[in-house]
Amino acid sequence: MIEPIFADTKFNRRCDRFQRRGRSAARSEWRLITATHNLLKLHRHQLAIA
């Protein structure tokens, strides 16, 4: 179930294209985007518990 992650990234967080050029730069940017996605999920989960 990968599609919701792309939808959240593209529409809700407005990251519809890479800002840097090159494959390694785009890969590191994508890893940063997915890391912040996971951190936001953890943060929302902690708020729901509290």
PDB file of N, CA and C in Angstrom:
ATOM      1  N   MET A   1       0.843  -1.181   0.000  1.00  0.00           N
ATOM      2  CA  MET A   1       0.000   0.000   0.000  1.00  0.00           C
ATOM      3  C   MET A   1       0.884   1.238   0.000  1.00  0.00           C
ATOM      4  N   ILE A   2       1.418   1.560  -1.139  1.00  0.00           N
ATOM      5  CA  ILE A   2       2.362   2.661  -1.269  1.00  0.00           C
ATOM      6  C   ILE A   2       1.683   3.952  -1.703  1.00  0.00           C
ATOM      7  N   GLU A   3       0.591   3.884  -2.415  1.00  0.00           N
ATOM      8  CA  GLU A   3      -0.029   5.062  -3.008  1.00  0.00           C
ATOM      9  C   GLU A   3      -0.374   6.169  -2.007  1.00  0.00           C
ATOM     10  N   PRO A   4      -0.869   5.874  -0.792  1.00  0.00           N
ATOM     11  CA  PRO A   4      -1.173   6.971   0.135  1.00  0.00           C
ATOM     12  C   PRO A   4       0.051   7.811   0.506  1.00  0.00           C
ATOM     13  N   ILE A   5       1.214   7.188   0.526  1.00  0.00           N
ATOM     14  CA  ILE A   5       2.434   7.937   0.848  1.00  0.00           C
ATOM     15  C   ILE A   5       2.733   8.948  -0.253  1.00  0.00           C
ATOM     16  N   PHE A   6       2.608   8.523  -1.517  1.00  0.00           N
ATOM     17  CA  PHE A   6       2.842   9.443  -2.627  1.00  0.00           C
ATOM     18  C   PHE A   6       1.799  10.553  -2.653  1.00  0.00           C
ATOM     19  N   ALA A   7       0.559  10.209  -2.385  1.00  0.00           N
ATOM     20  CA  ALA A   7      -0.502  11.219  -2.380  1.00  0.00           C
ATOM     21  C   ALA A   7      -0.268  12.245  -1.284  1.00  0.00           C
ATOM     22  N   ASP A   8       0.101  11.779  -0.099  1.00  0.00           N
ATOM     23  CA  ASP A   8       0.377  12.707   1.001  1.00  0.00           C
ATOM     24  C   ASP A   8       1.567  13.597   0.670  1.00  0.00           C
ATOM     25  N   THR A   9       2.590  13.025   0.082  1.00  0.00           N
ATOM     26  CA  THR A   9       3.789  13.793  -0.247  1.00  0.00           C
ATOM     27  C   THR A   9       3.503  14.825  -1.327  1.00  0.00           C
ATOM     28  N   LYS A  10       2.785  14.428  -2.357  1.00  0.00           N
ATOM     29  CA  LYS A  10       2.569  15.333  -3.481  1.00  0.00           C
ATOM     30  C   LYS A  10       1.534  16.415  -3.196  1.00  0.00           C
ATOM     31  N   PHE A  11       0.419  16.054  -2.574  1.00  0.00           N
ATOM     32  CA  PHE A  11      -0.677  16.999  -2.450  1.00  0.00           C
ATOM     33  C   PHE A  11      -0.698  17.712  -1.101  1.00  0.00           C
ATOM     34  N   ASN A  12      -0.585  16.982  -0.010  1.00  0.00           N
ATOM     35  CA  ASN A  12      -0.689  17.598   1.309  1.00  0.00           C
ATOM     36  C   ASN A  12       0.583  18.351   1.694  1.00  0.00           C
ATOM     37  N   ARG A  13       1.737  17.795   1.345  1.00  0.00           N
ATOM     38  CA  ARG A  13       2.999  18.427   1.727  1.00  0.00           C
ATOM     39  C   ARG A  13       3.626  19.236   0.604  1.00  0.00           C
ATOM     40  N   ARG A  14       2.998  19.215  -0.569  1.00  0.00           N
ATOM     41  CA  ARG A  14       3.394  20.019  -1.735  1.00  0.00           C
ATOM     42  C   ARG A  14       4.841  19.762  -2.185  1.00  0.00           C
ATOM     43  N   CYS A  15       5.238  18.511  -2.202  1.00  0.00           N
ATOM     44  CA  CYS A  15       6.561  18.119  -2.707  1.00  0.00           C
ATOM     45  C   CYS A  15       6.346  17.349  -4.004  1.00  0.00           C
ATOM     46  N   ASP A  16       6.017  18.055  -5.069  1.00  0.00           N
ATOM     47  CA  ASP A  16       5.672  17.349  -6.301  1.00  0.00           C
ATOM     48  C   ASP A  16       6.845  17.189  -7.263  1.00  0.00           C
ATOM     49  N   ARG A  17       7.988  17.787  -6.972  1.00  0.00           N
ATOM     50  CA  ARG A  17       9.172  17.582  -7.803  1.00  0.00           C
ATOM     51  C   ARG A  17      10.424  17.775  -6.966  1.00  0.00           C
ATOM     52  N   PHE A  18      11.498  17.188  -7.445  1.00  0.00           N
ATOM     53  CA  PHE A  18      12.760  17.298  -6.723  1.00  0.00           C
ATOM     54  C   PHE A  18      13.397  18.657  -6.981  1.00  0.00           C
ATOM     55  N   GLN A  19      14.042  19.189  -5.973  1.00  0.00           N
ATOM     56  CA  GLN A  19      14.659  20.495  -6.075  1.00  0.00           C
ATOM     57  C   GLN A  19      16.114  20.424  -6.540  1.00  0.00           C
ATOM     58  N   ARG A  20      16.733  19.256  -6.351  1.00  0.00           N
ATOM     59  CA  ARG A  20      18.146  19.104  -6.690  1.00  0.00           C
ATOM     60  C   ARG A  20      18.308  18.220  -7.907  1.00  0.00           C
ATOM     61  N   ARG A  21      19.421  18.373  -8.598  1.00  0.00           N
ATOM     62  CA  ARG A  21      19.681  17.602  -9.806  1.00  0.00           C
ATOM     63  C   ARG A  21      20.611  16.448  -9.506  1.00  0.00           C
ATOM     64  N   GLY A  22      20.494  15.434 -10.305  1.00  0.00           N
ATOM     65  CA  GLY A  22      21.340  14.267 -10.161  1.00  0.00           C
ATOM     66  C   GLY A  22      20.650  13.160  -9.397  1.00  0.00           C
ATOM     67  N   ARG A  23      21.038  11.942  -9.726  1.00  0.00           N
ATOM     68  CA  ARG A  23      20.372  10.793  -9.117  1.00  0.00           C
ATOM     69  C   ARG A  23      20.642  10.691  -7.624  1.00  0.00           C
ATOM     70  N   SER A  24      21.885  10.875  -7.205  1.00  0.00           N
ATOM     71  CA  SER A  24      22.201  10.755  -5.777  1.00  0.00           C
ATOM     72  C   SER A  24      21.568  11.892  -4.971  1.00  0.00           C
ATOM     73  N   ALA A  25      21.510  13.084  -5.552  1.00  0.00           N
ATOM     74  CA  ALA A  25      20.874  14.208  -4.858  1.00  0.00           C
ATOM     75  C   ALA A  25      19.375  13.987  -4.734  1.00  0.00           C
ATOM     76  N   ALA A  26      18.754  13.478  -5.800  1.00  0.00           N
ATOM     77  CA  ALA A  26      17.319  13.199  -5.746  1.00  0.00           C
ATOM     78  C   ALA A  26      17.038  12.068  -4.760  1.00  0.00           C
ATOM     79  N   ARG A  27      17.910  11.068  -4.731  1.00  0.00           N
ATOM     80  CA  ARG A  27      17.725   9.967  -3.787  1.00  0.00           C
ATOM     81  C   ARG A  27      17.838  10.452  -2.354  1.00  0.00           C
ATOM     82  N   SER A  28      18.802  11.310  -2.060  1.00  0.00           N
ATOM     83  CA  SER A  28      18.932  11.819  -0.692  1.00  0.00           C
ATOM     84  C   SER A  28      17.763  12.730  -0.333  1.00  0.00           C
ATOM     85  N   GLU A  29      17.271  13.493  -1.302  1.00  0.00           N
ATOM     86  CA  GLU A  29      16.104  14.333  -1.039  1.00  0.00           C
ATOM     87  C   GLU A  29      14.874  13.471  -0.765  1.00  0.00           C
ATOM     88  N   TRP A  30      14.702  12.383  -1.531  1.00  0.00           N
ATOM     89  CA  TRP A  30      13.576  11.489  -1.303  1.00  0.00           C
ATOM     90  C   TRP A  30      13.669  10.842   0.071  1.00  0.00           C
ATOM     91  N   ARG A  31      14.871  10.465   0.477  1.00  0.00           N
ATOM     92  CA  ARG A  31      15.053   9.874   1.807  1.00  0.00           C
ATOM     93  C   ARG A  31      14.717  10.877   2.900  1.00  0.00           C
ATOM     94  N   LEU A  32      15.048  12.132   2.699  1.00  0.00           N
ATOM     95  CA  LEU A  32      14.688  13.164   3.668  1.00  0.00           C
ATOM     96  C   LEU A  32      13.173  13.342   3.732  1.00  0.00           C
ATOM     97  N   ILE A  33      12.509  13.337   2.581  1.00  0.00           N
ATOM     98  CA  ILE A  33      11.050  13.473   2.543  1.00  0.00           C
ATOM     99  C   ILE A  33      10.391  12.309   3.266  1.00  0.00           C
ATOM    100  N   THR A  34      10.860  11.080   3.001  1.00  0.00           N
ATOM    101  CA  THR A  34      10.244   9.922   3.648  1.00  0.00           C
ATOM    102  C   THR A  34      10.558   9.879   5.141  1.00  0.00           C
ATOM    103  N   ALA A  35      11.742  10.356   5.532  1.00  0.00           N
ATOM    104  CA  ALA A  35      12.067  10.398   6.956  1.00  0.00           C
ATOM    105  C   ALA A  35      11.152  11.378   7.685  1.00  0.00           C
ATOM    106  N   THR A  36      10.905  12.537   7.090  1.00  0.00           N
ATOM    107  CA  THR A  36      10.002  13.490   7.733  1.00  0.00           C
ATOM    108  C   THR A  36       8.570  12.960   7.738  1.00  0.00           C
ATOM    109  N   HIS A  37       8.198  12.183   6.722  1.00  0.00           N
ATOM    110  CA  HIS A  37       6.876  11.551   6.716  1.00  0.00           C
ATOM    111  C   HIS A  37       6.733  10.607   7.906  1.00  0.00           C
ATOM    112  N   ASN A  38       7.761   9.790   8.138  1.00  0.00           N
ATOM    113  CA  ASN A  38       7.716   8.851   9.257  1.00  0.00           C
ATOM    114  C   ASN A  38       7.740   9.571  10.604  1.00  0.00           C
ATOM    115  N   LEU A  39       8.502  10.652  10.707  1.00  0.00           N
ATOM    116  CA  LEU A  39       8.530  11.419  11.950  1.00  0.00           C
ATOM    117  C   LEU A  39       7.171  12.060  12.232  1.00  0.00           C
ATOM    118  N   LEU A  40       6.513  12.560  11.190  1.00  0.00           N
ATOM    119  CA  LEU A  40       5.177  13.126  11.375  1.00  0.00           C
ATOM    120  C   LEU A  40       4.183  12.070  11.829  1.00  0.00           C
ATOM    121  N   LYS A  41       4.298  10.845  11.279  1.00  0.00           N
ATOM    122  CA  LYS A  41       3.426   9.764  11.713  1.00  0.00           C
ATOM    123  C   LYS A  41       3.649   9.441  13.187  1.00  0.00           C
ATOM    124  N   LEU A  42       4.908   9.389  13.606  1.00  0.00           N
ATOM    125  CA  LEU A  42       5.206   9.126  15.012  1.00  0.00           C
ATOM    126  C   LEU A  42       4.682  10.239  15.909  1.00  0.00           C
ATOM    127  N   HIS A  43       4.826  11.476  15.468  1.00  0.00           N
ATOM    128  CA  HIS A  43       4.358  12.615  16.250  1.00  0.00           C
ATOM    129  C   HIS A  43       2.836  12.582  16.406  1.00  0.00           C
ATOM    130  N   ARG A  44       2.127  12.311  15.306  1.00  0.00           N
ATOM    131  CA  ARG A  44       0.667  12.220  15.381  1.00  0.00           C
ATOM    132  C   ARG A  44       0.224  11.070  16.282  1.00  0.00           C
ATOM    133  N   HIS A  45       0.957   9.992  16.245  1.00  0.00           N
ATOM    134  CA  HIS A  45       0.634   8.844  17.100  1.00  0.00           C
ATOM    135  C   HIS A  45       0.818   9.213  18.575  1.00  0.00           C
ATOM    136  N   GLN A  46       1.883   9.929  18.898  1.00  0.00           N
ATOM    137  CA  GLN A  46       2.122  10.335  20.278  1.00  0.00           C
ATOM    138  C   GLN A  46       1.047  11.319  20.743  1.00  0.00           C
ATOM    139  N   LEU A  47       0.607  12.203  19.859  1.00  0.00           N
ATOM    140  CA  LEU A  47      -0.469  13.141  20.230  1.00  0.00           C
ATOM    141  C   LEU A  47      -1.781  12.400  20.467  1.00  0.00           C
ATOM    142  N   ALA A  48      -2.030  11.359  19.703  1.00  0.00           N
ATOM    143  CA  ALA A  48      -3.271  10.600  19.870  1.00  0.00           C
ATOM    144  C   ALA A  48      -3.269   9.843  21.191  1.00  0.00           C
ATOM    145  N   ILE A  49      -2.116   9.382  21.624  1.00  0.00           N
ATOM    146  CA  ILE A  49      -2.023   8.654  22.891  1.00  0.00           C
ATOM    147  C   ILE A  49      -2.228   9.588  24.071  1.00  0.00           C
ATOM    148  N   ALA A  50      -1.660  10.778  23.992  1.00  0.00           N
ATOM    149  CA  ALA A  50      -1.721  11.732  25.107  1.00  0.00           C
ATOM    150  C   ALA A  50      -3.067  12.373  25.290  1.00  0.00           C
TER     151      ALA A  50
END
